[in-house]
PDB file of C-alpha atoms and ligand atoms in Angstrom:
ATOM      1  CA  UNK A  16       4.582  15.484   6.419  1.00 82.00           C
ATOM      2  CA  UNK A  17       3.937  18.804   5.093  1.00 85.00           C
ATOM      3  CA  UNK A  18       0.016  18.986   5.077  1.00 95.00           C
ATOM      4  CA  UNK A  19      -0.898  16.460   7.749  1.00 98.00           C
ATOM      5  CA  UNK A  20      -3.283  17.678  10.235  1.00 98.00           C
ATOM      6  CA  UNK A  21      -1.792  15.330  13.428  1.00 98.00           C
ATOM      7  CA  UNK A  22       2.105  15.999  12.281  1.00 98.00           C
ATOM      8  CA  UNK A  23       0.812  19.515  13.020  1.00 98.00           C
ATOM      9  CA  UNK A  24      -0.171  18.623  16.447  1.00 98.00           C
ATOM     10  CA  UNK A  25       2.361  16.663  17.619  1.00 98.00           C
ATOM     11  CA  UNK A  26       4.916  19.613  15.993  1.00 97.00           C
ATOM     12  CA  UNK A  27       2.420  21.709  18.150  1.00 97.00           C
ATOM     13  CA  UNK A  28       1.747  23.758  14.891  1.00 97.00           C
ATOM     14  CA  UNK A  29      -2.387  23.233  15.904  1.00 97.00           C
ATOM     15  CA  UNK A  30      -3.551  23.620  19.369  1.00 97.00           C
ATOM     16  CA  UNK A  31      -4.688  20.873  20.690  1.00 98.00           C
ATOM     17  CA  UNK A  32      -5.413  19.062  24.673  1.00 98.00           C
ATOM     18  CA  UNK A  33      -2.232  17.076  24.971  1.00 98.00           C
ATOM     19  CA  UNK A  34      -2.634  14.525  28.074  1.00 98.00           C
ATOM     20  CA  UNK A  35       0.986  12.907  27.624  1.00 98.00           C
ATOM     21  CA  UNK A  36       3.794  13.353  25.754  1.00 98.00           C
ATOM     22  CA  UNK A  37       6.723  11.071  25.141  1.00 98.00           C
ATOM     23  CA  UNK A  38       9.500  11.137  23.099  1.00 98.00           C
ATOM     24  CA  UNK A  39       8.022   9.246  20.171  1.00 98.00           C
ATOM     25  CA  UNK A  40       4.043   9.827  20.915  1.00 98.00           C
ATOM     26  CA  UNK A  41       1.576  12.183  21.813  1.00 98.00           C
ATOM     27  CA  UNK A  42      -1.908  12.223  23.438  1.00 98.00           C
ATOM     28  CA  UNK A  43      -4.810  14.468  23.110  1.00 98.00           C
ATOM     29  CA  UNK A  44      -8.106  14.730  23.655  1.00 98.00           C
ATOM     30  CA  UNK A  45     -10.136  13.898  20.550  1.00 98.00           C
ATOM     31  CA  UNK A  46     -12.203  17.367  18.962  1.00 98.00           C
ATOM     32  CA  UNK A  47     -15.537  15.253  18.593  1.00 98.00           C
ATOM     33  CA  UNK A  48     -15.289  12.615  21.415  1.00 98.00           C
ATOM     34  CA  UNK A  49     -18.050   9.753  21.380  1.00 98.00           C
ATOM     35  CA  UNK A  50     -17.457   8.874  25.176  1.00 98.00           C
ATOM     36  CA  UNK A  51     -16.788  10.799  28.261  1.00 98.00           C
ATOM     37  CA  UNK A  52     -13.024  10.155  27.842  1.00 98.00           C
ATOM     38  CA  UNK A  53     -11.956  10.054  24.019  1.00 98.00           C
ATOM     39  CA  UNK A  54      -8.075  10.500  23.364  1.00 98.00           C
ATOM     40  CA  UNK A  55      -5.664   9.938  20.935  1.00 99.00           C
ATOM     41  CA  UNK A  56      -2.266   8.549  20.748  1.00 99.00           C
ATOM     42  CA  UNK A  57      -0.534   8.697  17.698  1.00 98.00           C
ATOM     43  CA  UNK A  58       3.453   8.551  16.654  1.00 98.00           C
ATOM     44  CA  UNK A  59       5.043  11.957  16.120  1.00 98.00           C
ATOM     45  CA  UNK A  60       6.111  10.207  13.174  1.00 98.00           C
ATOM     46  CA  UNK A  61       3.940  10.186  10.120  1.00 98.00           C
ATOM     47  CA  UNK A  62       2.811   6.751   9.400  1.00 98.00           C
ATOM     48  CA  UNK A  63      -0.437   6.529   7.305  1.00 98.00           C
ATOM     49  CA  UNK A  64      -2.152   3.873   8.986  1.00 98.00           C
ATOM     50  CA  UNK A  65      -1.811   0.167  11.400  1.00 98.00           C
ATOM     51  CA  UNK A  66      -1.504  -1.416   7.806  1.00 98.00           C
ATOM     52  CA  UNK A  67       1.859   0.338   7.415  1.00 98.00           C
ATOM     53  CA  UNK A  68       3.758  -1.436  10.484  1.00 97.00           C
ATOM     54  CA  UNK A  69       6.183  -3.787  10.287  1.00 96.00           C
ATOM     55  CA  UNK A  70       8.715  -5.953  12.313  1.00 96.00           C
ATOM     56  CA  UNK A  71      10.618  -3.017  12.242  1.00 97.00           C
ATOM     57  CA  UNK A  72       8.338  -0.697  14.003  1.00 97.00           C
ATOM     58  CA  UNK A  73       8.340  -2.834  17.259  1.00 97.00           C
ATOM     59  CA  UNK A  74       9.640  -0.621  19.544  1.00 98.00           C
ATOM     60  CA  UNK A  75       7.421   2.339  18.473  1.00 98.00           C
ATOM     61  CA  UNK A  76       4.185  -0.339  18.851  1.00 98.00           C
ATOM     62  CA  UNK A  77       5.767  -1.033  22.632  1.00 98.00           C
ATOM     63  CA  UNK A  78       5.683   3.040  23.025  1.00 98.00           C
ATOM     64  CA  UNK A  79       2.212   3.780  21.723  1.00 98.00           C
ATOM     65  CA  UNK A  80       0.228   1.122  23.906  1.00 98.00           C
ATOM     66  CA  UNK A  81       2.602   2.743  26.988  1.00 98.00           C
ATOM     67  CA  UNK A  82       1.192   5.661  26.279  1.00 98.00           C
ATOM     68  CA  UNK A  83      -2.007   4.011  25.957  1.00 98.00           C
ATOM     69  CA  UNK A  84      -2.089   2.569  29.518  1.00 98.00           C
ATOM     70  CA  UNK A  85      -0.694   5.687  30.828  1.00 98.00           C
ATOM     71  CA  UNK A  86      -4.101   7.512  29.493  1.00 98.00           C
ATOM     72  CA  UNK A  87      -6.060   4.943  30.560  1.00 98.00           C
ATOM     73  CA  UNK A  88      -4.863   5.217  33.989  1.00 98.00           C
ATOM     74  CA  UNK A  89      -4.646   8.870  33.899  1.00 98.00           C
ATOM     75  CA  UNK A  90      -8.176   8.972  33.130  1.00 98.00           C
ATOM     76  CA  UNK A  91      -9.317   6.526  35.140  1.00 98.00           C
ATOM     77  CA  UNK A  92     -10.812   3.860  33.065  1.00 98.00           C
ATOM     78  CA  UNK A  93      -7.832   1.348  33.332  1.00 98.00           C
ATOM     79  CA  UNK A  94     -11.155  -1.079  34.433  1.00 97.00           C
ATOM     80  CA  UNK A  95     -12.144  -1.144  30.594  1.00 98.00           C
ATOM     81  CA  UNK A  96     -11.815   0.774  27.588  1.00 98.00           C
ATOM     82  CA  UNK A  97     -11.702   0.596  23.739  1.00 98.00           C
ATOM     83  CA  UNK A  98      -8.482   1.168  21.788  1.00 98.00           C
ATOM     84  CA  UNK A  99      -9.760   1.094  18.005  1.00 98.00           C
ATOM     85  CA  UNK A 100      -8.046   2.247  15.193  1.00 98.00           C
ATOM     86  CA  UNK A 101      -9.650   2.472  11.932  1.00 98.00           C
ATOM     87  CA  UNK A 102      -7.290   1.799   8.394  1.00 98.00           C
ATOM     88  CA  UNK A 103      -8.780   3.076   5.269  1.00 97.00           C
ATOM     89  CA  UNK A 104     -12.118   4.633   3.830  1.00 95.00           C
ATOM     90  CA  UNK A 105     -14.293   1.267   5.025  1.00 96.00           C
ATOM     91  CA  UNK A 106     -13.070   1.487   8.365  1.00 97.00           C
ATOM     92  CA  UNK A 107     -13.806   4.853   8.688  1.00 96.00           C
ATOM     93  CA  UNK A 108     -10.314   6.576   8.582  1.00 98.00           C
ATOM     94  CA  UNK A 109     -11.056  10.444   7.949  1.00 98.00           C
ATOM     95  CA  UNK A 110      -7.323  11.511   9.196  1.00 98.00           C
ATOM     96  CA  UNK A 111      -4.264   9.687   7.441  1.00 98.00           C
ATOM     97  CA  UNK A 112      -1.877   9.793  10.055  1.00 98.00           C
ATOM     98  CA  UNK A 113      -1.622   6.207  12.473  1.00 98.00           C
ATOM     99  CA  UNK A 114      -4.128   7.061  15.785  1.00 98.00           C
ATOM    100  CA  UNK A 115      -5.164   4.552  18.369  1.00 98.00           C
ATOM    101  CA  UNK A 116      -8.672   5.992  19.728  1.00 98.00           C
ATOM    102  CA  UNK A 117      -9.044   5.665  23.563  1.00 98.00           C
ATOM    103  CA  UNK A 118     -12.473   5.298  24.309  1.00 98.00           C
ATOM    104  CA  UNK A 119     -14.189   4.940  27.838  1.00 98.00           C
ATOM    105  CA  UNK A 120     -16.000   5.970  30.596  1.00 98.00           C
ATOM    106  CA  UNK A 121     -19.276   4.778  29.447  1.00 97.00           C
ATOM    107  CA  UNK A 122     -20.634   0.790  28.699  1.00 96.00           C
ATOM    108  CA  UNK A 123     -20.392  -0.157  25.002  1.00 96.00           C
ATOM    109  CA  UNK A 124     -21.848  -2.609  22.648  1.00 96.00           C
ATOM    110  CA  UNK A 125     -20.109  -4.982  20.465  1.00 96.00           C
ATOM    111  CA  UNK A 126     -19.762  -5.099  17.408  1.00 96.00           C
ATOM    112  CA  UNK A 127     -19.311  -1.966  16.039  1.00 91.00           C
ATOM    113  CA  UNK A 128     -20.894  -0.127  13.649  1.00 84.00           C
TER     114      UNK A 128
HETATM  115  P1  LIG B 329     -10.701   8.509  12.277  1.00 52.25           P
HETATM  116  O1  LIG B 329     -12.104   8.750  11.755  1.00 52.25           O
HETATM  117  O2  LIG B 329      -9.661   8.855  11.232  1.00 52.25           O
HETATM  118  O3  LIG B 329     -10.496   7.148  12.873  1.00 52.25           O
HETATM  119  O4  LIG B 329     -10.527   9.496  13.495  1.00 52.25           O
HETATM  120  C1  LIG B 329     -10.139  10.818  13.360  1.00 52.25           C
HETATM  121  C2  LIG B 329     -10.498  11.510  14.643  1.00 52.25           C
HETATM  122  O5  LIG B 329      -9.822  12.744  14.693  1.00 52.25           O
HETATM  123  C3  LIG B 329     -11.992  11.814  14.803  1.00 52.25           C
HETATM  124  O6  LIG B 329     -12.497  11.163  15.969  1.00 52.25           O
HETATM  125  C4  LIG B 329     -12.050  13.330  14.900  1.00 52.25           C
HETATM  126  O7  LIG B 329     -13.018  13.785  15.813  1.00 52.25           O
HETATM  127  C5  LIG B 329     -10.629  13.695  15.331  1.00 52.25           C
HETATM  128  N1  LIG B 329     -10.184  15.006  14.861  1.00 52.25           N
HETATM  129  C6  LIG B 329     -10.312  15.496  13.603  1.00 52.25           C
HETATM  130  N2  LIG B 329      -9.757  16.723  13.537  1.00 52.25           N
HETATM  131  C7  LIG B 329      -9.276  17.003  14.781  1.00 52.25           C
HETATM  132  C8  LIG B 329      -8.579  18.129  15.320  1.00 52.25           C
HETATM  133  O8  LIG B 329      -8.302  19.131  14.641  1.00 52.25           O
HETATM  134  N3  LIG B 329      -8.240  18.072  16.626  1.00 52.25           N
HETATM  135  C9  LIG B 329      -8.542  16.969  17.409  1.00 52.25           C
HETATM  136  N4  LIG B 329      -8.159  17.036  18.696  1.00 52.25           N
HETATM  137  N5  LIG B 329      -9.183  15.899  16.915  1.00 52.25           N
HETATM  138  C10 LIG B 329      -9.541  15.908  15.615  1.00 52.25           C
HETATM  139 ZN1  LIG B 330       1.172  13.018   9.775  1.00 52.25          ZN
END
């Protein structure tokens, strides 16, 4: 998608600090993180949000939460971490392109804000 921010990073159009790349997914470090170890995976292809997935998209869900583990790991936080993604304004969604936020490294509280 022409003016999406992430399609630009996973096209590597924007800089940004990819952690893992796979064929459908990329990594990188979030810009603003809330924890010592923020990433996000998202599909190189544009899909506005979780609410857009479908039966169909099973094999790209089954890629993303690889990639997730693979961070996790990576990062060393495979003990416990958040994955959180937020659809729509009331969630919080400020980028329209599907992200799963890794969060860890730090004790949280439940629930969320
Ligand atoms: P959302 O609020 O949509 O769930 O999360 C969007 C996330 O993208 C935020 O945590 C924000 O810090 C991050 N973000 C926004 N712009 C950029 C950018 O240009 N580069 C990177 N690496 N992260 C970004
Ligand atoms: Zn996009």
């Amino acid at each position: 998608m022409a003016d999406c921010l992430f399609c630009k990073i996973a096209n590597h159009e924007i800089d940004s600090e990819i952690v893992l790349e796979t064929e459908g997914t990329v990594a990188f470090r979030d810009i603003n993180p809330v924890a010592p170890s923020h990433v996000l995976v998202i599909p190189k292809r544009h899909v506005v949000s979780a609410h857009e997935l479908g039966g169909g998209d099973a094999g790209l869900l089954g890629e993303l939460f690889e990639t997730v583990t693979r961070v996790a790991s990576d990062a060393g936080i495979a003990e416990g971490y958040r994955v959180v993604t937020n659809v729509g304004a009331d969630a919080g969604q400020t980028v329209h392109h599907l992200h799963l936020h890794v969060i860890g490294g730090r004790s949280m509280s439940w629930p969320p804000g």
